[in-house]
Amino acid sequence: MHGASTGLYSPTGPPLAYKWALFAFFLAVLAAVAVGGVVLLASRPARRRAAAAIVARDFPDAPPEAAPRLDDVRTVVARARFTDRLAPLAVVYAGLAGFGMATSTLGLLGLYPGTVLERWTGIPEGLVNFGIEMGSYAIAALVLGLVVGGLFAYRTAEFRRYVGVLWDLGTFWPRIAHPFAPRCYAERAVPELTRRICHLTSRGDRVLLAGHSHGSVLLAATVLQLPPGVGDRVALLTYGSPLRRLYARLFPAYVDDAALCEVGDRVGWRWLNLWRDTDAVGSWIFSPHHDGEPPVVPGPAGTVDRRVRDPYGVVVPTTDTVSPPIVGHWPGESDPRFDDAVRDLAERLRRT
């Protein structure tokens, strides 16, 4: 037995199954970081070209003094489009994490990672031991990162917003999908919204549902639970919606084209979705067409998505001292184009 690994063979150390898990966790983190870096660098030219084309189309007559602001917009658009490249990263990490949990059963057979891997793969035992130690440090860093993240989420609104997105994503599904997570709030919120909508429509009222970000997912699930006939008095407005960009990619068995079309059918396609190219979370749902372009899908589904140019302008208006802000994933209910969408849907409801 090598002297370098004596401490790791110590009977007072962690069980062998934990050592396998530590080594697999270290490999998963290392591979995820490597793939993420490769995807980031490899996709940067394409993302920047796409962002430049979008900005050139949105602001063709921008004056020379707006050049710094145009650079800011291009940077935000290119950064937002990186979300579409995260699928390989998620697949690599999920595959390695599942494989690592499976290899932990080898510890029950009394097999030590360093000895087995050196025999069958040629990886030196000392390198495997180093990976096990780094895995323990990585887990400790993860715990410390969660604590620091909690502090940042408490003190920083921008960081708290992204933590909220991950929290909503994890606690939306029933507990059978994540038994160690907090109780699923959708099991309470969806029935309550359904009963409220049924009560309003039973009085003869018409209901306009508006949901931002994960709220749009909650409303889509609610529409699918409405009894027959109730959707005839309901319209739906979503903005910053991750239905297509996140849910359709991460959970395709539950959120696919058929489910999204069912939501539109339930409300008689009185549905508008506002999206921005600067939004890193929300996106289009059926058609990514821009202003003046025909939808890429036929039928009423092509009328759902309505792109909102962001920012509204790159020149300081005469009534202000700064350029219009880049909204990104912020709600933006004060935008006049949001009011236009509300009036459009309200008029459709009146004609029902």
XYZ file of C-alpha atoms in Angstrom:
352
model
C 0.000 0.000 0.000
C 1.404 3.375 -0.982
C 2.328 5.745 1.759
C 0.586 8.641 0.051
C -2.766 6.962 0.393
C -2.428 5.654 3.954
C -4.597 8.435 5.364
C -7.316 7.762 2.845
C -7.345 4.063 3.757
C -7.646 4.938 7.440
C -10.617 3.259 9.174
C -11.460 6.603 10.798
C -11.964 8.264 7.408
C -15.194 8.455 5.425
C -16.704 5.225 4.022
C -15.561 4.076 0.595
C -18.936 4.967 -0.935
C -18.383 8.587 0.120
C -14.903 8.561 -1.432
C -16.341 7.392 -4.729
C -18.992 10.116 -4.500
C -16.376 12.768 -3.685
C -14.246 11.787 -6.658
C -17.256 11.711 -8.995
C -18.413 15.113 -7.749
C -14.973 16.575 -8.414
C -14.990 15.166 -11.957
C -18.526 16.494 -12.569
C -17.586 20.001 -11.424
C -14.347 19.933 -13.416
C -16.122 18.769 -16.584
C -18.941 21.296 -16.148
C -16.469 24.156 -15.761
C -14.454 22.977 -18.765
C -17.515 22.530 -21.006
C -18.934 25.849 -19.823
C -15.703 27.631 -20.689
C -15.520 25.981 -24.110
C -19.144 26.812 -24.893
C -18.659 30.383 -23.681
C -15.607 30.984 -25.858
C -16.824 29.030 -28.880
C -20.222 30.719 -28.975
C -18.970 34.264 -28.353
C -18.343 35.209 -32.020
C -21.761 33.951 -33.139
C -23.513 35.614 -30.229
C -21.781 38.923 -30.855
C -22.602 38.794 -34.578
C -26.249 38.092 -33.809
C -26.311 40.910 -31.249
C -24.727 43.321 -33.715
C -27.331 42.445 -36.350
C -30.174 42.970 -33.868
C -28.860 46.348 -32.712
C -28.234 47.489 -36.295
C -31.812 46.601 -37.213
C -33.319 48.228 -34.124
C -31.338 51.477 -34.287
C -30.394 52.082 -37.938
C -30.301 55.870 -37.594
C -28.425 56.159 -34.301
C -26.157 59.237 -34.173
C -22.391 58.860 -33.606
C -22.644 60.021 -29.991
C -24.804 56.955 -29.232
C -21.940 54.538 -30.002
C -21.139 53.765 -26.315
C -24.795 53.039 -25.627
C -25.008 50.775 -28.666
C -21.985 48.841 -27.368
C -23.774 48.344 -24.041
C -26.872 47.013 -25.774
C -24.833 44.631 -27.940
C -23.085 43.296 -24.850
C -26.359 42.683 -23.013
C -27.955 40.961 -26.019
C -24.919 38.711 -26.553
C -24.863 37.827 -22.862
C -28.588 37.047 -22.853
C -28.228 34.654 -25.792
C -25.745 32.534 -23.831
C -28.723 31.031 -21.984
C -29.589 29.191 -25.196
C -26.172 27.469 -25.098
C -26.502 26.004 -21.597
C -28.087 22.732 -22.754
C -24.714 20.966 -23.339
C -23.532 22.074 -19.913
C -26.665 20.724 -18.222
C -26.437 17.411 -20.112
C -22.759 16.899 -19.222
C -23.244 17.704 -15.558
C -26.411 15.607 -15.193
C -24.773 12.627 -16.890
C -21.647 12.777 -14.748
C -23.639 13.348 -11.571
C -25.816 10.307 -12.278
C -22.771 8.209 -13.143
C -21.031 9.344 -9.971
C -23.950 8.318 -7.776
C -23.941 4.915 -9.458
C -20.215 4.396 -8.884
C -20.648 5.071 -5.168
C -22.129 1.561 -4.904
C -18.657 0.197 -5.656
C -17.703 1.298 -2.167
C -20.135 -1.256 -0.771
C -18.010 -3.957 -2.409
C -14.922 -2.739 -0.581
C -13.282 -1.374 -3.722
C -11.062 1.650 -3.268
C -11.217 4.314 -6.060
C -7.467 4.755 -6.417
C -6.702 1.048 -6.715
C -9.542 0.280 -9.126
C -8.952 3.257 -11.419
C -5.198 2.738 -11.553
C -5.718 -0.920 -12.484
C -8.398 -0.413 -15.140
C -7.709 3.071 -16.545
C -4.058 3.710 -15.768
C -4.811 6.853 -13.760
C -2.213 7.079 -10.972
C -3.577 6.377 -7.528
C -2.077 9.588 -6.196
C -4.019 11.593 -8.770
C -7.235 9.850 -7.744
C -6.528 10.625 -4.096
C -5.958 14.243 -5.055
C -9.351 14.247 -6.798
C -11.022 12.855 -3.679
C -9.509 15.576 -1.530
C -10.482 18.261 -4.045
C -14.005 16.859 -4.081
C -14.292 17.330 -0.341
C -12.998 20.895 -0.686
C -15.455 21.529 -3.541
C -18.385 20.417 -1.388
C -17.175 22.640 1.448
C -16.868 25.516 -1.020
C -20.400 24.786 -2.261
C -21.778 25.029 1.271
C -19.837 28.245 1.848
C -21.089 29.558 -1.486
C -24.689 28.913 -0.475
C -24.154 30.908 2.718
C -22.480 33.771 0.844
C -25.179 33.596 -1.831
C -27.835 33.957 0.839
C -26.133 37.080 2.135
C -25.844 38.551 -1.363
C -29.464 37.703 -2.101
C -30.484 39.546 1.036
C -28.443 42.643 0.251
C -28.449 42.816 -3.582
C -31.673 43.062 -5.564
C -30.081 41.966 -8.857
C -28.587 38.810 -7.363
C -31.781 38.104 -5.414
C -33.741 38.140 -8.662
C -31.676 35.328 -10.199
C -31.753 33.317 -6.984
C -35.521 33.703 -7.054
C -35.636 32.290 -10.583
C -33.746 29.151 -9.479
C -35.888 28.847 -6.350
C -39.115 29.101 -8.343
C -37.813 26.578 -10.844
C -36.967 24.069 -8.115
C -40.057 24.430 -5.942
C -42.647 24.496 -8.732
C -42.723 20.747 -9.313
C -44.359 18.285 -6.873
C -42.275 16.757 -4.115
C -42.058 13.428 -5.917
C -39.576 15.159 -8.256
C -37.434 16.606 -5.440
C -38.208 14.994 -2.052
C -35.684 17.128 -0.153
C -36.911 20.480 -1.474
C -39.480 22.711 0.243
C -43.128 21.932 -0.274
C -44.361 22.563 -3.812
C -46.281 25.851 -3.849
C -47.984 25.061 -7.174
C -50.136 22.436 -5.436
C -51.721 25.267 -3.457
C -51.430 28.258 -5.816
C -52.890 26.645 -8.959
C -56.128 25.422 -7.301
C -56.579 28.775 -5.554
C -56.159 30.682 -8.823
C -58.517 28.273 -10.571
C -61.238 28.761 -7.962
C -60.813 32.535 -8.082
C -61.101 32.648 -11.879
C -64.164 30.370 -11.829
C -65.788 32.598 -9.221
C -65.209 35.769 -11.264
C -66.437 34.273 -14.529
C -69.517 32.804 -12.832
C -70.570 36.378 -11.972
C -70.302 37.327 -15.631
C -66.928 39.065 -15.304
C -64.113 38.750 -17.818
C -60.619 38.000 -16.521
C -57.279 39.177 -17.889
C -54.383 37.144 -16.439
C -50.945 38.805 -16.512
C -47.836 36.931 -15.401
C -44.163 37.896 -15.459
C -41.312 35.393 -15.535
C -42.246 32.315 -13.480
C -45.680 33.808 -12.935
C -46.378 33.039 -16.606
C -45.648 29.361 -15.927
C -48.029 29.412 -12.988
C -50.744 30.987 -15.134
C -50.215 28.463 -17.936
C -50.668 25.618 -15.456
C -53.793 27.346 -14.116
C -55.327 27.738 -17.585
C -54.840 24.017 -18.179
C -56.834 23.307 -14.996
C -59.817 25.506 -15.855
C -63.144 23.699 -16.353
C -64.616 23.679 -19.878
C -66.193 26.974 -20.877
C -64.387 29.119 -18.281
C -61.569 29.984 -20.699
C -64.113 31.680 -22.984
C -64.010 34.661 -20.604
C -60.249 34.623 -19.969
C -57.307 36.309 -21.723
C -53.609 35.757 -20.999
C -50.688 38.214 -21.028
C -47.198 36.859 -20.379
C -43.925 38.783 -20.378
C -40.399 37.675 -19.579
C -41.745 34.124 -19.817
C -39.321 31.152 -19.527
C -41.898 28.697 -20.896
C -39.963 28.103 -24.118
C -36.396 28.960 -23.189
C -36.163 27.014 -19.916
C -39.163 24.772 -19.313
C -39.570 23.402 -22.830
C -35.867 22.484 -22.857
C -35.440 21.201 -19.317
C -38.831 19.480 -18.991
C -39.898 18.526 -22.536
C -42.142 15.703 -21.286
C -44.411 18.274 -19.608
C -43.932 21.523 -21.548
C -43.948 20.968 -25.304
C -45.678 22.425 -28.345
C -48.820 20.401 -27.692
C -49.127 21.688 -24.114
C -48.482 25.286 -25.141
C -51.034 25.065 -27.950
C -53.499 23.629 -25.458
C -53.052 26.743 -23.313
C -53.817 28.906 -26.345
C -56.875 26.844 -27.247
C -58.260 27.075 -23.717
C -58.336 30.889 -23.881
C -59.387 31.106 -27.522
C -55.891 32.350 -28.437
C -56.486 35.598 -26.559
C -52.849 35.412 -25.569
C -49.984 37.868 -26.009
C -46.393 37.221 -24.981
C -44.006 40.195 -24.739
C -40.322 39.358 -25.079
C -37.008 41.194 -25.420
C -33.683 40.239 -26.961
C -31.956 41.590 -23.845
C -33.780 39.145 -21.554
C -31.585 36.250 -20.384
C -34.504 34.319 -18.854
C -37.646 34.976 -20.867
C -38.074 34.653 -24.603
C -40.578 34.025 -27.382
C -42.919 31.052 -27.081
C -44.074 30.182 -30.605
C -42.374 32.496 -33.102
C -39.155 34.554 -32.773
C -40.079 36.932 -35.582
C -39.221 40.624 -35.287
C -41.329 43.636 -36.151
C -42.514 43.640 -39.739
C -41.590 39.979 -40.313
C -44.101 37.167 -40.849
C -44.414 34.580 -38.053
C -42.477 31.359 -38.490
C -45.500 29.277 -37.448
C -48.911 29.387 -39.123
C -52.276 29.929 -37.509
C -53.164 31.755 -34.297
C -49.976 30.600 -32.583
C -48.042 33.016 -34.772
C -49.937 35.977 -33.294
C -48.981 35.286 -29.664
C -45.429 36.610 -29.539
C -44.842 40.341 -29.683
C -41.239 41.506 -29.562
C -40.496 44.616 -27.514
C -37.436 46.601 -28.564
C -35.117 47.169 -25.632
C -34.040 49.795 -24.830
C -36.697 52.032 -26.218
C -33.994 54.365 -27.542
C -30.248 55.000 -27.334
C -30.357 58.792 -27.390
C -30.988 60.926 -24.323
C -34.524 62.308 -24.725
C -35.136 66.024 -24.373
C -37.247 65.405 -21.264
C -34.509 63.489 -19.426
C -30.799 63.550 -18.668
C -29.959 59.859 -19.277
C -30.627 57.342 -22.023
C -33.621 54.995 -21.696
C -32.671 52.035 -19.474
C -32.011 48.497 -20.685
C -34.888 46.628 -19.066
C -33.728 43.045 -19.673
C -35.699 40.680 -17.443
C -37.298 43.363 -15.311
C -41.105 43.438 -15.575
C -41.572 46.826 -17.260
C -45.283 47.349 -16.550
C -44.722 51.091 -16.950
C -43.801 50.599 -20.625
C -46.478 52.051 -22.933
C -46.226 48.909 -25.050
C -47.373 46.895 -22.047
C -50.447 49.112 -21.849
C -51.039 48.551 -25.562
C -51.037 44.785 -25.003
C -53.477 45.122 -22.104
C -55.846 47.233 -24.200
C -55.596 44.769 -27.078
C -56.548 41.805 -24.904
C -59.269 43.762 -23.113
C -60.819 44.614 -26.458
C -60.744 40.973 -27.481
C -62.519 40.060 -24.251
C -65.207 42.651 -24.899
C -65.901 41.084 -28.279
C -66.299 37.642 -26.700
